[in-house]
C-alpha cells in the first residue's frame, strides 16, 4: 500500500485556473504515497455548460486517459460534474476511472439519507438529473438547485459565485429536508471543507471524493473490468483528428 | 406541406457502404417533398461498437449537424443505434433531430405491448439498456439479443450476418413474449420490411422510422425547443481540432 | 407512398362541434394522399372528464374502429387525451391505432428534455399521470396543470378557456423547467400552432401528432402486431347492446 | 358491526356457471352479517381474455354497480382478474369497490416477500403485468405463468384446467423463488383453499380476498373517496344504449 | 368463521397509555369472534422516533410474537407506523403478521387514487418514505407531512397534538391533490373515524386497518408463507439477553 | 492525514472465527495510519441468515457502536452483508458508518456496468434484493446467486464452501452478462483478492471495501450528517436489557 502511485486528475475543460483549483484540492486529500497529476486538454472548451460542451470535452478526456496510461498512471479522475466520457474512458483505461459526480453522490449516500445538489447554470441541471437516474440515486436526491452563474464565474476572483453557492447551501439545508449537499461543479472543489465546517452538515465535493475512491480501488486491487461491456475498444483505424487516439 | 424539405441522415461512422445502405433505406420511405442527404464524417471510426467509438462518433455527428444547418437542411437523423451525441446535436441544431434507437423504440410501442431488440455485438447491449432506461421504455422491452458479429459483417456481402439476424428474430418471436422486433443497428435498415413480411410481425428499423418522425415534426411545425436545456450552446472559443465547430 | 389512404380520426365523445375542431386540425396537417374521416359515436358521453366517461367512450371507440375497418380505412386515431380503449382498439383493428396522449408525449420527448401538460379539469390529471407511468414518460414530465374548466368550455365560443390555456402555458414555461408543453385535450387541437409561434416553445397537440404518427407507421409498412397480446379478439358471441361488435 | 350488510359480487362476464362458482366462493368466506349477491351482466362477453373483452365487460360492471347502489348494497367486488372498469366503478359507487386482482396481490404481499401469478391464456399476462405496475407490486412478483387454456375450460367439468393450474403452482413453488401463488382468474376461486392445504404455501384467490377487503373497509367506516379523482361522474346526458347509466 | 380467535396487537414502545389507546381502537373494530390482546414490551423505548428506537423496539416485538405464539394467538399486529421488525416477526410467527403502516397504505389505495401521510416528527418521514418504496406505494402517495410534535404529545391529554393533526389533514385535502389521509402513528388510532366524518374524506388509521387485515387473512385460511424467505428462523443458540428468544 | 485513526470493524454475529477472518481482511487493506479493531457482540446469534437473525444482530451492532464511540474510534464498519442496523447505527455514531453490502455494491458500479452477487443461503437473497432497491442499484445487478450452504460452512476448514463460491463466480461470469462479482457474506472476505487474480474480473468483498470507504470519508472530513434524519437518537429512558444503550 505504500508503494508510489500516480492519480491523473483530468479537468475536461481547457481552463488552466480551474485545473489549478482542482489539482490543489486533489492534492490536499491525497494519501502520502499518491502523486496527483492535474491535466486538461490542450484543445476543447473553456468551460462545460451543456451537452455540446460535454461531447467536445469527452475527446479531451480520452486523449488524456491515453496519455496517462502511456505515462503509467495508476488511476484517473474525470473532474467535471457531468462525468463526460466516463464509460468511454473506462473502456480505454487499464486502471480505475472515477467521475466526480458519481463520487460525490456515492459519498453523500453514506452520510445522509437524502442530499441536495447545488450547481452553476440551470441548463446543467438536466445533466445532473440524468446522472441521478443512471447511477440509481434519484431517491437519494431531495432537490437540485442552480445559482445561475456560469462556471467561470467561480474563477473570476470576486468571490461572488462562491457566496451564492454558500447562500444556496444554507437555504437548501433549511428547506429541502436533505442531510448533505453535493457541490455540482469541479470548480467548487475548494469550498467543500469550509462549508462543511461552517454549516455543520456534510458539503461534498466530487474532486476530492473521486481521488479517495480511486485510491480505495487501487488499495483493493480493483480496476475497470475488462470482461464484457468495458473491455478495451475494439481496435480499428481511427482517421483524421482522431488518429491521436489510435 | 408540399414545400421541398431536406432531411440530413447522418451515419456517425465513416463506412461509405453503410452510409449508402442507410441513405437508400431512408429514401425508400421519404415523402415526395423530402430530399434525403446521407452523410458520414470524414474522420472518425469505421464502425461503432462501444462507448469509446460513440464518443468519437459524436464529434462527427456535431460537425455534420453544423454543416447541415449551414446548408439549410430542415431536420437531422442520427443513424447509429446508440444515438451518439443526440442531446448535443439537439443543442446545436435549429431543426428537429431524431436518433434511430429512439425512433424505433417509439414506433415499436405503438404497434406492440412489448418488443425485443436484436443487435450486433454483446458489448453494445449495455448501450441499448441505458437508452431504454433513459427513454422510459424498460417496461416495453421483453428481451435484448446480440448475434455476436461485428457491425461491418453486415456489409461483407456474404449475407451471413443478415441470416443470423433473421434466425434471432424468429427465435425471439417464439420465446420472448414480444409482439415486435427492433433492429439494433443502422446497418440493418434494409432488412426490416422483408422480415416484417416474412415473419408476420412488425420488424422495425430505426433509420426509416426516424425519417418519418422528422417529417412528422416538420409537418407539425415543431422543432427542438430552444427554451432551457436544449438551447444553443453558449458561445465560447473552441480551440484546436474543435475550431471547426465554432 | 403516394397511394390514397384514409385515416379515421375518432372523437370518443359525442360532441359534433369538437369532432369538427378535431377533424379540421387533422386535415390541416395530413399528407396530400391522406383523407381524414372525423367521426364520433352516435351514442355515449358529450365530454370525457373521468374514468366513468372513459369506460363509456371506449365502446364508442370500438364501434367506430369496427366501422372504419369495414370501410377499409388504413389507420385510426383516438382523439381524447386519456386514450380511452386504446389497447382494445388495437386488438380489434387491422391497421395502426394511435392515441393522442401517447402521440403528443412521444413528440414532446423528441424536442425537449422535459415537458409540462396543460389540461382541463383537475380530476382528469390522474388519467394523465397513469398514462405517463404506463407509457414510460414520468421522468420526461416536469409538471401537470389543469385550467379548472370543463372540456366543453373549449367549445362555448367565448375564448375564455383558450385564454386560460394560454396563460397556463406561459406560466409553465416560466416556472416548470420544461422545454415544451403538451396540450391535454382533443378540444385544444387548434391552439397548438399559434401558441408555438407566440410563445416560442413547442406547444404540442396530440390530434395532429397522432395523424402524423399513423401516416408514419403506414409509410413504414407497420401495423398493430397480431402476434400475441394484441391479436384479434377471440371470437365469442357478444350479446345484447354489444351484438353490434360481433 | 353486526348489522346486516350486502356485498355485491359482480362477475363481469355473462357466464352463469362462473357466476355460481364465484358466488359460492364468496359466501364461503363472508362474515355472518354479510349477504353475498352474485350477479353478472345480462349482456356482454361470455369470458374475458383480452382488452377488447375487458372494455365490453366494464359497461356490464357499471350497470351492475348502478343497480347495486339502487338496491342499497354496502359494497362491491369486481370478480375478474383484470379488474375491468375499476376506477370507473369507484366513481359511480357510493360504497367501496374492490377488484379481485388487487385484492389477491395485496393479500399476497402480507404473507410472502414475493408471489407468482398463475393464469389462463398467455395473452392475458400483459393485463396482469400492467396491473402489477399500476398497483405498485412489480417488485413483489417473482414470475407470471399461463396454463394456455381458455377461461371457460375451468367450467367444462373435466377438471383438466384445474389440474394444469395445480401442476403450474407446484412448479412455480419449486422454481420461482416465490413464497405464495396468486390465482389469476375468478373462475379459479374454488381452488385456492385446497391448493393451500395440499401445497403448504398460500395459494390466493382474489374473489374471497376481495370480499374480506370490502368487509374490512365497511367495518372501518371507509368508503371510496368522493374528494377529487374518484368523485361521482359529472352529470351529463348519456345517449342511446348508455341511457341506462344516466 | 365464528370460532373464537385472538389477535395480539403489539405496541412496540413501552407506553402503557398508548397501548391502551391502541387496544381500545382495535377492539372497536374487531369482529365478534375476535378477542384483542393489546401488549407492549416490558423493556424498550417509551416512544419510537427514529431508526435507533426502531431497532430496539424490534426486539420487543419479537419477544411478544414468541409469547403470543406460545399463548396460541391466531395473528399479530405490529402497531407502530414504521412496522419495526415486520419481516423478522413474520419469520418467527406461525400466524399472519400485519404492520399498521402497510395496512393503512393498502386500505388507502382501495379508496383513493392518491393519499397523503400525516405523522409526528419530521425525522420519522424518512421511515415512511422508505416503506412507501419497499411496499410499492410511492406513486400512490401525494405528500408526506409532520406536525413537528413528539409521539408522546398525543398522550399528554391537552389535545394540542390532535388539533395539529386535524389542521394538517384539512390543509392536505385542500392542497395535495390527495383523496385520502393516512395517519402516521399508532397513537392517532382514535382520531381516524371522527376525522373521516368531519372532513368527509377517508382518514385511515393503521391499527384498525391491520386488525381487519389479520381477520381477513384468518378467514381466508392464509398465513405467513413458510416456504422460502419467511420460513422459521434457522435454529441456532441465542446467547445472553436474547436467550429468551430461543 | 497521517494522524492515527481507529476503524472499528463490527462483525454483527458472535462467531469469533469469522471476526478473526474479517479483522484480518480489514487489516490487509488498511492504510498505515489506520488501526483496525475487529469486534463482535458478546451476546447474539452465531450467524446471520434471515431477518430474525438481523434484528438480534442490530442490537449487538448498536452496543458496539456505543462502545466504539466511547473508546474514541474514528469510524465504523458493519461487517454483515445485510448491513443490519445501518441507519440506527448512523444515528448513534458520531463518525461515519459504512455497511459492507453498500460498500461492495458502490465499488462494483465503479468498475463494471453490471455485477452479480454470490451469497450463502437462498433465503438471504431477499435481503440483498431489498438492499439493491433501497440503495438504488437494481439496474446495476445482473443476477443474484446462492451457493446453498450456511454461513458457518465458510469457517469449517474444509474449503468446500469456498470452492462452491469459486465455481459459482466462474459460472456467473460466463452466463450473467456481468463485469464484476460482489461476494455476499462477510465470511468471504479472504477470497476476493485471489478470485480477482484467478478469474481476471473484479471480485469484490465488502469488508475491505468498507474499510477504504470509511478511510475516504475520514480523509475528506465527512461524517454522518447530524442534520435531520440521522441526528442522534432523541434521549429517552431505555429500560431493562437496553439500559446499556442509554
PDB file of N, CA and C in Angstrom, chain D residues 5 32 47 65 68 92 94 96 100 110 112 114 128 133 145 147 171 185 194 198 219 225 227 238-239:
ATOM      1  N   UNK D   5     -75.332  -6.491   6.160  1.00  0.00           N
ATOM      2  CA  UNK D   5     -74.770  -5.747   5.032  1.00  0.00           C
ATOM      3  C   UNK D   5     -74.738  -6.653   3.799  1.00  0.00           C
ATOM      4  N   UNK D  32     -70.816 -13.505   9.072  1.00  0.00           N
ATOM      5  CA  UNK D  32     -72.203 -13.895   9.307  1.00  0.00           C
ATOM      6  C   UNK D  32     -73.188 -12.799   8.933  1.00  0.00           C
ATOM      7  N   UNK D  47     -66.686 -14.681 -21.695  1.00  0.00           N
ATOM      8  CA  UNK D  47     -65.443 -14.813 -20.918  1.00  0.00           C
ATOM      9  C   UNK D  47     -64.544 -13.651 -21.298  1.00  0.00           C
ATOM     10  N   UNK D  65     -73.041  -1.990 -10.911  1.00  0.00           N
ATOM     11  CA  UNK D  65     -72.732  -1.071  -9.801  1.00  0.00           C
ATOM     12  C   UNK D  65     -73.932  -0.159  -9.560  1.00  0.00           C
ATOM     13  N   UNK D  68     -76.741  -2.152  -8.089  1.00  0.00           N
ATOM     14  CA  UNK D  68     -76.416  -2.478  -6.698  1.00  0.00           C
ATOM     15  C   UNK D  68     -76.612  -1.283  -5.781  1.00  0.00           C
ATOM     16  N   UNK D  92     -68.609   5.743  -9.780  1.00  0.00           N
ATOM     17  CA  UNK D  92     -70.058   5.575  -9.780  1.00  0.00           C
ATOM     18  C   UNK D  92     -70.599   5.116  -8.426  1.00  0.00           C
ATOM     19  N   UNK D  94     -71.125   4.454  -4.343  1.00  0.00           N
ATOM     20  CA  UNK D  94     -71.077   5.196  -3.086  1.00  0.00           C
ATOM     21  C   UNK D  94     -70.210   4.426  -2.085  1.00  0.00           C
ATOM     22  N   UNK D  96     -67.500   1.101  -1.024  1.00  0.00           N
ATOM     23  CA  UNK D  96     -66.191   0.656  -1.522  1.00  0.00           C
ATOM     24  C   UNK D  96     -66.328  -0.342  -2.673  1.00  0.00           C
ATOM     25  N   UNK D 100     -60.614  -8.118  -7.842  1.00  0.00           N
ATOM     26  CA  UNK D 100     -60.013  -9.344  -7.293  1.00  0.00           C
ATOM     27  C   UNK D 100     -58.520  -9.426  -7.569  1.00  0.00           C
ATOM     28  N   UNK D 110     -48.776  -9.643   2.057  1.00  0.00           N
ATOM     29  CA  UNK D 110     -48.821  -9.726   3.527  1.00  0.00           C
ATOM     30  C   UNK D 110     -48.312 -11.061   4.058  1.00  0.00           C
ATOM     31  N   UNK D 112     -46.039 -13.177   2.041  1.00  0.00           N
ATOM     32  CA  UNK D 112     -44.818 -13.629   1.365  1.00  0.00           C
ATOM     33  C   UNK D 112     -44.060 -12.427   0.838  1.00  0.00           C
ATOM     34  N   UNK D 114     -42.399 -12.489  -2.041  1.00  0.00           N
ATOM     35  CA  UNK D 114     -42.650 -12.457  -3.490  1.00  0.00           C
ATOM     36  C   UNK D 114     -43.652 -13.543  -3.865  1.00  0.00           C
ATOM     37  N   UNK D 128     -52.125  -8.556 -16.480  1.00  0.00           N
ATOM     38  CA  UNK D 128     -51.572  -8.711 -15.130  1.00  0.00           C
ATOM     39  C   UNK D 128     -50.309  -7.874 -14.956  1.00  0.00           C
ATOM     40  N   UNK D 133     -47.774  -3.085 -12.351  1.00  0.00           N
ATOM     41  CA  UNK D 133     -47.108  -1.782 -12.451  1.00  0.00           C
ATOM     42  C   UNK D 133     -47.980  -0.681 -11.847  1.00  0.00           C
ATOM     43  N   UNK D 145     -47.276 -16.867 -15.059  1.00  0.00           N
ATOM     44  CA  UNK D 145     -47.421 -18.069 -15.881  1.00  0.00           C
ATOM     45  C   UNK D 145     -48.841 -18.194 -16.410  1.00  0.00           C
ATOM     46  N   UNK D 147     -51.519 -21.156 -18.134  1.00  0.00           N
ATOM     47  CA  UNK D 147     -51.669 -22.603 -18.398  1.00  0.00           C
ATOM     48  C   UNK D 147     -52.060 -22.851 -19.850  1.00  0.00           C
ATOM     49  N   UNK D 171     -44.859 -26.349  -9.820  1.00  0.00           N
ATOM     50  CA  UNK D 171     -43.604 -25.987 -10.489  1.00  0.00           C
ATOM     51  C   UNK D 171     -43.121 -24.589 -10.083  1.00  0.00           C
ATOM     52  N   UNK D 185     -57.527 -15.772 -12.093  1.00  0.00           N
ATOM     53  CA  UNK D 185     -58.825 -15.843 -12.775  1.00  0.00           C
ATOM     54  C   UNK D 185     -59.916 -16.090 -11.746  1.00  0.00           C
ATOM     55  N   UNK D 194     -57.969 -25.552  -1.204  1.00  0.00           N
ATOM     56  CA  UNK D 194     -57.443 -26.914  -1.304  1.00  0.00           C
ATOM     57  C   UNK D 194     -55.966 -26.902  -1.693  1.00  0.00           C
ATOM     58  N   UNK D 198     -52.847 -28.510   0.236  1.00  0.00           N
ATOM     59  CA  UNK D 198     -52.014 -29.549  -0.374  1.00  0.00           C
ATOM     60  C   UNK D 198     -50.557 -29.110  -0.505  1.00  0.00           C
ATOM     61  N   UNK D 219     -66.246  -2.211   7.892  1.00  0.00           N
ATOM     62  CA  UNK D 219     -66.089  -2.210   9.346  1.00  0.00           C
ATOM     63  C   UNK D 219     -65.328  -0.978   9.821  1.00  0.00           C
ATOM     64  N   UNK D 225     -63.350   7.518  -1.710  1.00  0.00           N
ATOM     65  CA  UNK D 225     -63.254   8.961  -1.501  1.00  0.00           C
ATOM     66  C   UNK D 225     -64.013   9.715  -2.582  1.00  0.00           C
ATOM     67  N   UNK D 227     -63.713  12.937  -2.720  1.00  0.00           N
ATOM     68  CA  UNK D 227     -62.961  14.177  -2.855  1.00  0.00           C
ATOM     69  C   UNK D 227     -61.957  14.014  -3.999  1.00  0.00           C
ATOM     70  N   UNK D 238     -76.291  10.912 -20.995  1.00  0.00           N
ATOM     71  CA  UNK D 238     -75.780   9.756 -21.729  1.00  0.00           C
ATOM     72  C   UNK D 238     -76.825   9.342 -22.745  1.00  0.00           C
ATOM     73  N   UNK D 239     -76.387   9.034 -23.949  1.00  0.00           N
ATOM     74  CA  UNK D 239     -77.362   8.751 -25.002  1.00  0.00           C
ATOM     75  C   UNK D 239     -77.379   7.270 -25.373  1.00  0.00           C
TER      76      UNK D 239
END
